[in-house]
Coordinates of C-alpha atoms and ligand atoms in Angstrom, one line a residue:
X1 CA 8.4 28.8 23.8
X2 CA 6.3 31.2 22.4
X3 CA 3.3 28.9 22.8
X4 CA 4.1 27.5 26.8
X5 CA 4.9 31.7 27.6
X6 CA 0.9 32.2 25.6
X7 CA -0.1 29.4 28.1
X8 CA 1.1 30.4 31.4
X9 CA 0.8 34.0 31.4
X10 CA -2.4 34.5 29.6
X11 CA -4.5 32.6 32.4
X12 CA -2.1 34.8 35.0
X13 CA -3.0 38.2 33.6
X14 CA -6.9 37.0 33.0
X15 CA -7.2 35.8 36.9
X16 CA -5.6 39.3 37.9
X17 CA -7.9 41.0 36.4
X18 CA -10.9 38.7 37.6
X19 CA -9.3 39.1 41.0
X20 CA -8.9 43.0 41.2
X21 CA -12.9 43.5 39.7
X22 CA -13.4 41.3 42.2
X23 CA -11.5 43.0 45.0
X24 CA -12.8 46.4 44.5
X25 CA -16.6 45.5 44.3
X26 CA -16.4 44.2 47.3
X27 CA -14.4 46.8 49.0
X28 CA -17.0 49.2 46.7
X29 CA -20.1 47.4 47.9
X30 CA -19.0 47.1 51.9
X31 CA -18.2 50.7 51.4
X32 CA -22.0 51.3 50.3
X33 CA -24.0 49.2 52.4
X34 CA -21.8 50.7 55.1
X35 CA -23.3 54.1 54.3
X36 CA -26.7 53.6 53.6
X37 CA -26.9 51.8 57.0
X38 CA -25.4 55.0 58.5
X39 CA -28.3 57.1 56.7
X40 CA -31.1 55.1 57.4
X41 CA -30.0 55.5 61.6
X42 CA -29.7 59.4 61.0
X43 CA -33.1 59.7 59.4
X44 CA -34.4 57.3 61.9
X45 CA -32.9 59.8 64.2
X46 CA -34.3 62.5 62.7
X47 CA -37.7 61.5 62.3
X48 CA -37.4 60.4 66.2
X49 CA -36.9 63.9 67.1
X50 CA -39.8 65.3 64.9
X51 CA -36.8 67.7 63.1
X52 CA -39.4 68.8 60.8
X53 CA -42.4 69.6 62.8
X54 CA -41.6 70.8 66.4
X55 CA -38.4 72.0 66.3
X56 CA -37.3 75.8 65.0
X57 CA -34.1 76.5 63.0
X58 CA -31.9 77.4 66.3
X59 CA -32.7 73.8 68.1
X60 CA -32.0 72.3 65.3
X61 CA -29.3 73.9 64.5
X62 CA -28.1 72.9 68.3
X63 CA -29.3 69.1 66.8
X64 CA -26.7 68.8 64.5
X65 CA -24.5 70.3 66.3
X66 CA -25.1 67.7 68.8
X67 CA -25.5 64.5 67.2
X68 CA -25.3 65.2 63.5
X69 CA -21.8 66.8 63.4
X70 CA -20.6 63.9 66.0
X71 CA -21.8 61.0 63.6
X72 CA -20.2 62.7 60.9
X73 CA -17.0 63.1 62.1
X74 CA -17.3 59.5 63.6
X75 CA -18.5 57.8 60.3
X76 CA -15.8 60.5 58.3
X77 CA -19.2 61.6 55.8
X78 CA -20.6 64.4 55.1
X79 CA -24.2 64.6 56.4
X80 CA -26.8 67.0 54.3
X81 CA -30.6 67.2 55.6
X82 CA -33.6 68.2 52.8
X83 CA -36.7 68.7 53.5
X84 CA -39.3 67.2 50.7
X85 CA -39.1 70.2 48.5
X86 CA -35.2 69.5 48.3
X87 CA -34.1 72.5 50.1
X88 CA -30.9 71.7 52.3
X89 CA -31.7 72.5 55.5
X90 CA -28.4 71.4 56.8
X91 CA -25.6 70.8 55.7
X92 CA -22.3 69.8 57.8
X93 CA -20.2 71.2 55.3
X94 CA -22.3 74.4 55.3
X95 CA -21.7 74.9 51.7
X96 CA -25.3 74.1 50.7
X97 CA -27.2 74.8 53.8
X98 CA -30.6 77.1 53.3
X99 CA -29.9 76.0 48.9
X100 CA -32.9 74.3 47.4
X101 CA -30.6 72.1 45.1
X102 CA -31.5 68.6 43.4
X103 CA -29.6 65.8 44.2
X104 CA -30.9 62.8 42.2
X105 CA -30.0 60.6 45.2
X106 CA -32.4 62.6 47.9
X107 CA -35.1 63.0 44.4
X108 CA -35.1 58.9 44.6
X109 CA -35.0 58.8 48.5
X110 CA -38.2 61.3 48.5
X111 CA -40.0 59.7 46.0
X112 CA -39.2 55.8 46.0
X113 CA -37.0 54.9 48.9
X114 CA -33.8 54.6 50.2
X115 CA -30.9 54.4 47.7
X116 CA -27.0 54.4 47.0
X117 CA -24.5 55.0 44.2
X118 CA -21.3 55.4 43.8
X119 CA -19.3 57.8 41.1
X120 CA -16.7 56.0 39.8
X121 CA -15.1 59.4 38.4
X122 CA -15.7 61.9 41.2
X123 CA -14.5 58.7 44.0
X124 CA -17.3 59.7 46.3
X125 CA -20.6 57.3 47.6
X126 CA -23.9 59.0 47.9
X127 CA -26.1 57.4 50.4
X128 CA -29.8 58.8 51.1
X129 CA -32.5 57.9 53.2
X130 CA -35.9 59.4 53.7
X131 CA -37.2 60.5 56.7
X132 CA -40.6 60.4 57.6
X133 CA -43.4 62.0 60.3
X134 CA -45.3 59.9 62.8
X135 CA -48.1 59.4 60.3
X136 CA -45.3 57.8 58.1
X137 CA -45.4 60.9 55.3
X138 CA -42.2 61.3 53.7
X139 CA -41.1 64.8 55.0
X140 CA -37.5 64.9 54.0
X141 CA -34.5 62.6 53.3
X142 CA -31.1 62.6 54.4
X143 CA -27.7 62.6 52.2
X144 CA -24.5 61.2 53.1
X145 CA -21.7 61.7 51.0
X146 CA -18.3 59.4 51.5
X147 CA -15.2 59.8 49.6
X148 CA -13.8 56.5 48.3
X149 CA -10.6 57.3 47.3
X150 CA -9.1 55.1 50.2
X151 CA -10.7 52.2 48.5
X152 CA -9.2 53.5 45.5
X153 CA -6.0 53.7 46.8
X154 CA -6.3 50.3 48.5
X155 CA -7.0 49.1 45.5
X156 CA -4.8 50.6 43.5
X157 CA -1.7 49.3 46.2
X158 CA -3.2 46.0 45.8
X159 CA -3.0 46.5 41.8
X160 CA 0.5 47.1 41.6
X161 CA 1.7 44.7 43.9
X162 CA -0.1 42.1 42.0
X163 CA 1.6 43.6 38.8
X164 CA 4.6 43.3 40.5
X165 CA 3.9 39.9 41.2
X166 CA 2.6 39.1 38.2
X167 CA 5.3 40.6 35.8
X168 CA 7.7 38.7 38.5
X169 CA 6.0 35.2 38.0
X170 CA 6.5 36.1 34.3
X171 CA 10.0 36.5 34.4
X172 CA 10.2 33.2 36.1
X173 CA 8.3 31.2 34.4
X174 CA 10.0 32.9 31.1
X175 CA 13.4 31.4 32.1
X176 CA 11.6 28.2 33.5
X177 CA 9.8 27.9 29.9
X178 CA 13.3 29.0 28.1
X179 CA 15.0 26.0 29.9
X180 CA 12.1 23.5 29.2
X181 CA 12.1 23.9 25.7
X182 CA 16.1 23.9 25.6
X183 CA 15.5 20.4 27.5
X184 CA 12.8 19.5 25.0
X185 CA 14.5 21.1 21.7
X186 CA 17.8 20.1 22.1
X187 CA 17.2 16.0 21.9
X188 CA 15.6 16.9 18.8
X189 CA 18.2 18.8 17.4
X190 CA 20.5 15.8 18.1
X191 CA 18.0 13.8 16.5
X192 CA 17.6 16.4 13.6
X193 CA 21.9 16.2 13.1
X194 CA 21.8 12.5 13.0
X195 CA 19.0 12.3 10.4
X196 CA 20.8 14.8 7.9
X197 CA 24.5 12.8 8.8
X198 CA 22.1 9.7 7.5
X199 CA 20.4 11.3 4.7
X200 CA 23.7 12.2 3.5
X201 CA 24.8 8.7 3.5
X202 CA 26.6 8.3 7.3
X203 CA 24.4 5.4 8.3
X204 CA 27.1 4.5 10.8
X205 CA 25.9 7.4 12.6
X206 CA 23.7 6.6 16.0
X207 CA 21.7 8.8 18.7
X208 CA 23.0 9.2 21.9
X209 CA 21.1 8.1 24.6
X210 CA 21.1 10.1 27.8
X211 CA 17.6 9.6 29.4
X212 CA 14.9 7.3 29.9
X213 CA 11.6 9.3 28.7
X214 CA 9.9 9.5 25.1
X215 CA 13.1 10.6 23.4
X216 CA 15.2 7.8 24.4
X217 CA 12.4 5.9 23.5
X218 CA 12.1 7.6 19.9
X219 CA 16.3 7.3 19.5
X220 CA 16.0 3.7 20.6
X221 CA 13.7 3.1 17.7
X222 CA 15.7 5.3 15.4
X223 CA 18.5 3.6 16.4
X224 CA 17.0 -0.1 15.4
X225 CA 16.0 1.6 12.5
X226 CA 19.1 2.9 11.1
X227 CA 21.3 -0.3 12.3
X228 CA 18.8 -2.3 9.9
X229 CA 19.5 0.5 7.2
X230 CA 22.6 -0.5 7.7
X231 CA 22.3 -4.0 7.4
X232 CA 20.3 -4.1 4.2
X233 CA 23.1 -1.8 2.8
X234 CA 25.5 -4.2 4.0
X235 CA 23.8 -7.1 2.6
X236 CA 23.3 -5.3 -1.0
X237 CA 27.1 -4.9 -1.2
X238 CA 27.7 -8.3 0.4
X239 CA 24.9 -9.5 -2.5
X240 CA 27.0 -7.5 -5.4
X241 CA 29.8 -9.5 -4.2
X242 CA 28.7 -12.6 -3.9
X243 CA 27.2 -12.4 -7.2
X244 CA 30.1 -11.7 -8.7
X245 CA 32.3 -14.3 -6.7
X246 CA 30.0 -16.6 -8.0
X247 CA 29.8 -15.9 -11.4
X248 CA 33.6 -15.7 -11.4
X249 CA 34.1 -19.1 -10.4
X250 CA 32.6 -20.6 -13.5
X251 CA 34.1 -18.4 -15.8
X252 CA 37.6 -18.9 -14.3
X253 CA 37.4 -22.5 -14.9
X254 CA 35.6 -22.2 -18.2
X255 CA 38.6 -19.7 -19.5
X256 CA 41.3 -22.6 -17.9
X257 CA 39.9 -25.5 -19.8
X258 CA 39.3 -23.4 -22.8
X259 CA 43.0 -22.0 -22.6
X260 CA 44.3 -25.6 -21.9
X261 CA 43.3 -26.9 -25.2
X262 CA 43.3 -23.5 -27.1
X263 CA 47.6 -23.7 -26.2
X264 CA 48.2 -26.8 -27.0
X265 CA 49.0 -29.0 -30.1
X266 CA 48.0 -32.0 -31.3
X267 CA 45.3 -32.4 -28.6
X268 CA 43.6 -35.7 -28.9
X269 CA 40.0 -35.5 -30.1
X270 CA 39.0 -36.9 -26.6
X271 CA 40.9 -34.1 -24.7
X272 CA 38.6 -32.0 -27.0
X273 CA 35.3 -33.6 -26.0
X274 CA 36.1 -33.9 -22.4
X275 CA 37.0 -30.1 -21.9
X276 CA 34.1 -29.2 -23.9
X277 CA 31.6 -31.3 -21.5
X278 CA 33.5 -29.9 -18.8
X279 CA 33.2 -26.6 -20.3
X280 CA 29.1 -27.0 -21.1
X281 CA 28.6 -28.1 -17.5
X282 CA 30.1 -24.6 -16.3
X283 CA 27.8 -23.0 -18.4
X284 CA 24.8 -25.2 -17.3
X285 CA 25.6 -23.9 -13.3
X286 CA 25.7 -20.1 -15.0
X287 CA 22.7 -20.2 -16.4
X288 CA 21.2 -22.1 -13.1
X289 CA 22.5 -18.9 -11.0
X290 CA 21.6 -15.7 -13.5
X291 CA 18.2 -17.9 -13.5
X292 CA 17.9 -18.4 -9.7
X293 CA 19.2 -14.6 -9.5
X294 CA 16.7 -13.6 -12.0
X295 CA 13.8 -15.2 -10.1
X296 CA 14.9 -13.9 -6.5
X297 CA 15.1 -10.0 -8.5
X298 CA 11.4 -10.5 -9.0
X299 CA 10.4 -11.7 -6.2
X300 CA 12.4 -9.2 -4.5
X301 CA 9.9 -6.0 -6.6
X302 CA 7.2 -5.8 -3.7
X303 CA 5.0 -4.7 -7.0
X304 CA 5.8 -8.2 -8.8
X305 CA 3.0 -9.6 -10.4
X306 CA 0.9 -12.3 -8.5
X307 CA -1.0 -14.6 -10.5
X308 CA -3.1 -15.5 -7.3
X309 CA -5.4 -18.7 -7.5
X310 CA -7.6 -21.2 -5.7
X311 CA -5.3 -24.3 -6.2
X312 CA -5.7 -27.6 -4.7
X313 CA -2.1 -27.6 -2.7
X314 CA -2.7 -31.7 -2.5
X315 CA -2.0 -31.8 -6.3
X316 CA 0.7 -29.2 -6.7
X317 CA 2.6 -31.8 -3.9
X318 CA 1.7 -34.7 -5.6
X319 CA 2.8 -33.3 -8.6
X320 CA 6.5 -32.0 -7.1
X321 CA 6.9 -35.8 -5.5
X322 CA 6.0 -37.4 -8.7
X323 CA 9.0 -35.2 -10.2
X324 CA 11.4 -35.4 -8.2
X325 CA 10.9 -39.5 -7.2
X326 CA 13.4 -40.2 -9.9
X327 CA 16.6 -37.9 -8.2
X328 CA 15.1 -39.9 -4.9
X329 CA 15.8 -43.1 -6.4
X330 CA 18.8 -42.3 -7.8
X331 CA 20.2 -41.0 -4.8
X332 CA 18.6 -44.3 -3.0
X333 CA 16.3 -42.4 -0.8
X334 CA 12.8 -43.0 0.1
X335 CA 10.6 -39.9 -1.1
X336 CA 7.1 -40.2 0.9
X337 CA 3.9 -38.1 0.6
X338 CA 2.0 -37.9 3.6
X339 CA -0.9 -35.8 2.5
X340 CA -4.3 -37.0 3.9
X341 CA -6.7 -34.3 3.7
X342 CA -7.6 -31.9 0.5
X343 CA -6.2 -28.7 1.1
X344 CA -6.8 -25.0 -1.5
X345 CA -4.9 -22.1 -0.9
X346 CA -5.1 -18.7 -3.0
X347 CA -1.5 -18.8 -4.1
X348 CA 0.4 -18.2 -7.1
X349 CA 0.6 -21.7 -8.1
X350 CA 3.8 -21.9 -10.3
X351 CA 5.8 -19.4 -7.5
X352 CA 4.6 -21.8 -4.4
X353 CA 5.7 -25.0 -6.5
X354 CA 8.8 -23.9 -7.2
X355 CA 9.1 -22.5 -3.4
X356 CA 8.0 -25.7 -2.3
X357 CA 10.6 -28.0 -4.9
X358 CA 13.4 -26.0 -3.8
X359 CA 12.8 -27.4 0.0
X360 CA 12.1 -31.4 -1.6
X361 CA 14.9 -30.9 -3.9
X362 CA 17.6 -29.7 -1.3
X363 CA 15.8 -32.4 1.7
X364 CA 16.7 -35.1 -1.6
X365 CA 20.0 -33.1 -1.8
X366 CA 21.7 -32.8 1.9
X367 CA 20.4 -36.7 3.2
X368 CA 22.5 -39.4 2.5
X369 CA 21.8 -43.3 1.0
X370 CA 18.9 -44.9 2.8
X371 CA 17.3 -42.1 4.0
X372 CA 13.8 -40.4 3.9
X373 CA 12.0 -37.7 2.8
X374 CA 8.7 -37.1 4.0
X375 CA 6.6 -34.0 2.4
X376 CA 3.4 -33.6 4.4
X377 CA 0.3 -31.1 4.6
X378 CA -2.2 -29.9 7.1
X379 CA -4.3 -26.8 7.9
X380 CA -6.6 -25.2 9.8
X381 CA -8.9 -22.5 9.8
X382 CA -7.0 -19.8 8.3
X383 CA -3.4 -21.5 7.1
X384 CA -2.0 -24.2 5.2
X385 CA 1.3 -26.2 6.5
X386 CA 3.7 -27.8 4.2
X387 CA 6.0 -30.0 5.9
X388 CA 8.8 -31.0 4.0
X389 CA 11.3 -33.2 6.4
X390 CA 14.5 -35.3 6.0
X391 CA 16.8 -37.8 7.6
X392 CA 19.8 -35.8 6.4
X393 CA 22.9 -34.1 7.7
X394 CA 20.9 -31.8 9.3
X395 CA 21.8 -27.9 9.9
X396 CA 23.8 -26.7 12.9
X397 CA 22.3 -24.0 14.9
X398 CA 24.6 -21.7 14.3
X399 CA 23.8 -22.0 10.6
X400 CA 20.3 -22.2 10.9
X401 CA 19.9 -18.6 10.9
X402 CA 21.9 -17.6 8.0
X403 CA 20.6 -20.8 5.7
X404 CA 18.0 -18.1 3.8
X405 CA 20.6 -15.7 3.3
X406 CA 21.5 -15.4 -0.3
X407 CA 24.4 -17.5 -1.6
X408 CA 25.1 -19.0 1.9
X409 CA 25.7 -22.2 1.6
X410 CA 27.2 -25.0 5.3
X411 CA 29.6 -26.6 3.7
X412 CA 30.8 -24.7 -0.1
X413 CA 32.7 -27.8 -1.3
X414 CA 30.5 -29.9 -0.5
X415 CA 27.4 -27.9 -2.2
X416 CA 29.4 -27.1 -5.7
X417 CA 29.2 -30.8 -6.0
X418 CA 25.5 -30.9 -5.6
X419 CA 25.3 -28.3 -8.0
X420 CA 23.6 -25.7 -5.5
X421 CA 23.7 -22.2 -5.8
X422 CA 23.1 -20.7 -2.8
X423 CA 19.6 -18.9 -3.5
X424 CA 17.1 -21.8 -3.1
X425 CA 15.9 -21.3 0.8
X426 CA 16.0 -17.4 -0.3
X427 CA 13.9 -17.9 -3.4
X428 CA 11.4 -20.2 -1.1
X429 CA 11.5 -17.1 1.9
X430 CA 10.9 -14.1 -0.4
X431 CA 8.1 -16.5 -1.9
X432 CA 6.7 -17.0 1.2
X433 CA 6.4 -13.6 2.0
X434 CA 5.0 -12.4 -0.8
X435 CA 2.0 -14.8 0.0
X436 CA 2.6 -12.9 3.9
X437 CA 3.1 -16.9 4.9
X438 CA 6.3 -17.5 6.7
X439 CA 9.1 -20.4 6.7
X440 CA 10.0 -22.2 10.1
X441 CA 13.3 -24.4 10.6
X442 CA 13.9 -26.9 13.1
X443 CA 17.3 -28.8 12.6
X444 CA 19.9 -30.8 14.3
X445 CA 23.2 -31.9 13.2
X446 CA 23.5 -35.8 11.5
X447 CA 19.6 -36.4 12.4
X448 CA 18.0 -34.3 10.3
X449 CA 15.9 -30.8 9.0
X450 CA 12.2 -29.8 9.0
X451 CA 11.0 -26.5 7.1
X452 CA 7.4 -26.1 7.7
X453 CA 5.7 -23.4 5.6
X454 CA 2.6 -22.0 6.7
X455 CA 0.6 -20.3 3.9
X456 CA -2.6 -18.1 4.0
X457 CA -5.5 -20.0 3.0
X458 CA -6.4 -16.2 1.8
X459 CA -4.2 -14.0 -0.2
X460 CA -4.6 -11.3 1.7
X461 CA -2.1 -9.0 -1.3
X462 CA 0.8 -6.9 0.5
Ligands
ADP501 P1 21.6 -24.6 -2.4 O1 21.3 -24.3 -3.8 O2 23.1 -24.6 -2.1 O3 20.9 -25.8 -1.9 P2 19.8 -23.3 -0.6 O4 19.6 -21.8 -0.4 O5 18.7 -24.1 -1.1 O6 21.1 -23.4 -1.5 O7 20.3 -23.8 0.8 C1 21.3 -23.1 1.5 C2 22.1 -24.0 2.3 O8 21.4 -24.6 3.4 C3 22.6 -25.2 1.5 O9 23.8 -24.9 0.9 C4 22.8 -26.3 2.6 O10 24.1 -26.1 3.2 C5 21.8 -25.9 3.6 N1 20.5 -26.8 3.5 C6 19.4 -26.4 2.8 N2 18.5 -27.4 3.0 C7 19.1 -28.4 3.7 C8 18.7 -29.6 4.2 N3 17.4 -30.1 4.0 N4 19.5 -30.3 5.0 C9 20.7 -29.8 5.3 N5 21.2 -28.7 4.9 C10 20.4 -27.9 4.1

């Protein structure tokens, strides 16, 4: 407020003043010209009438009574004739008549020409002009004196109306600047009330949107922001319980087979073996999730340690084919490797392998007898694409999105029997964004998947 009230009324109270100097200097300098003008037509006058020379101190006496006094009154100056030894002569005041007095006025009219001033103090305007003989010698000089105090007054009317003005405008645009900045302030305070509510751990909280300017454009963007707060504190408590839902489930069963033979007699040495292979193969699924867990935690550190190399991304998918061709076969599927062009990217080679696996593993995974897996890799300029595509049960739309959140699995049944936990597509999307690559899905139910990865050919760091 204090700033808008600095920049209005500043430039007000500076124009007034510019505007009243301006004002009385030309009311000042009117006033002056006005005079001298009158001056230099008496001493004209004057000198016409050869005051000096011919006349005697009766006729010209009878002069200025004439003419003089008539101008005088007429013009409303004083009018004071000096001859060139400054003796007043005349006066239409009378007061200095037959003094020899120095005016500096009639000293400069005498000796260097016609001249006026006015005294700011004593509110008068001396005006003199000399007057001179036929053979042009300067025998005297006339003196007009004008009081300016009707200027003054004009100008001082002037000065308080415009203070009244001003001080006026001031009021106004005081309340007009109080309500602007209650109109600008008070959005912010709502926005200032929401972020404490937030910072004090209401993320539900939202700002209110009531117009269509900057602010609404600042709380719409606040807004997006705190609903994603939201969401990634939703998804760490969904996360918390997922992981323990899934750990659970092991565990239960391991503690029911364990108990089942534990409260019985006389169980058959087979029992015994069966339970216990039962019993290792729950283990061998725990260890699979703390280690897919542990895996997705570090990828999950921004600050996680990248062990970024050139690496031929031909051999690294050679190498994942040539691993997983067995599980292929055994699942009678045909794994194909359609690479045709040599292809380096500055990755971390042992992350991006196991990103990529996770994709050739689950296409192996989720595509029934007699189908294919293709794996294939292109590039240009400044990416690298991994293709990794199936002939499987495909993924439904709807699912499509959710597929790389953690521990969501289509079909849960279906995936316990494939012995998948959940965090594969999330380990291979936090990889890929580490290397600031991204992971595209197209899908459609019974026909098949595609995930193509597209990977900087230059780690670029985060
Ligand atoms: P999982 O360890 O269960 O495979 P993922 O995170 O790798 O977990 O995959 C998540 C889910 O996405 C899987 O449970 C599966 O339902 C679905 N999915 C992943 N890849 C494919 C695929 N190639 N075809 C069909 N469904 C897939």
């Amino acid at each position: 407020m204090i700033i808008f009230l600095v920049i209005t009324i500043v430039p007000l109270v500076f124009h007034f003043s510019t505007i009243m100097t301006s004002i009385k200097t030309y009311f000042q300098e009117d006033r002056e010209s006005q005079l001298l003008d009158a001056a230099n037509i008496l001493a004209g006058y004057i000198s016409k009438n050869n005051y000096f020379e011919k006349m005697d101190d009766s006729t010209r006496w009878q002069l200025m009574d004439s003419e003089i006094y008539e101008k005088s009154k007429e013009g409303g100056f004083r009018v004071l004739v000096f001859d060139n030894r400054l003796y007043c002569v005349n006066d239409t005041n009378y007061m200095h008549a037959g003094k020899t007095i120095s005016v500096p006025e009639v000293v400069h009219a005498l000796t260097k020409g016609n001249t006026v001033r006015t005294y700011q103090e004593r509110k008068t305007t001396y005006a003199s002009a000399s007057i001179v003989n036929s053979n042009s010698d300067v025998v005297g000089a006339v003196l007009l004196v004008s009081s300016v105090d009707d200027i003054f007054m004009s100008v001082a009317e002037i000065q308080s109306r415009l203070i009244m003005y001003t001080a006026l405008t001031s009021v106004i645009m005081g309340f007009l600047v109080l309500v602007f900045s209650q109109f600008l302030i008070d959005p912010l305070k709502n926005v200032l009330s929401v972020v404490q509510k937030m910072s004090e751990g209401h993320l539900e909280q939202r700002i209110h949107l009531t117009s269509h300017d900057e602010y609404a454009k600042l709380g719409r963007a606040f807004n997006e922001m705190a609903e994603k707060l939201e969401k990634v504190d939703r998804t760490r408590a969904e996360f918390v319980s997922n992981v323990s839902h899934e750990l659970k489930t092991p565990l239960s069963s391991m503690k029911v087979l364990s108990e089942s033979i534990l409260f019985q007699d006389d169980v058959p040495v087979e029992y015994y073996r069966e339970f216990l292979q039962d019993i290792n193969s729950e283990v061998d699924r725990l260890t699979s999730i703390v280690k897919d867990l542990l895996q997705l935690v570090k990828l999950d550190q921004r600050e996680i340690e990248m062990n970024v190399q050139m690496v031929s991304l031909n051999k690294m998918i050679s190498e994942i084919v040539k691993r997983l061709a067995p599980l292929a076969e055994q699942n009678g599927i045909e794994l194909a490797c359609d690479v045709t062009r040599e292809v380096y990217a500055e990755v971390d080679e042992s992350k991006m392998a196991s990103a990529i696996s996770n994709l050739v593993d689950n296409a192996i995974k989720y595509t029934p007898d007699k189908g294919k897996v293709k794996v294939g890799l292109d590039a240009d300029h400044q990416n690298a694409f991994v293709t990794v595509q199936d002939t499987g049960i495909g993924i439904s739309e709807e699912d499509q999105s959710k597929v790389f959140d953690r521990f969501y699995r289509v079909d849960k049944t279906r995936d316990r029997e494939t012995g998948g936990t959940g965090l594969g597509l999330s380990i291979t999307h936090a990889t890929m964004l580490l290397h600031n690559g991204s992971i595209k899905l197209t899908s459609k139910e019974n026909e098949g998947s595609s995930f193509v990865l597209r990977i900087p050919i230059h780690h670029s760091g985060t």
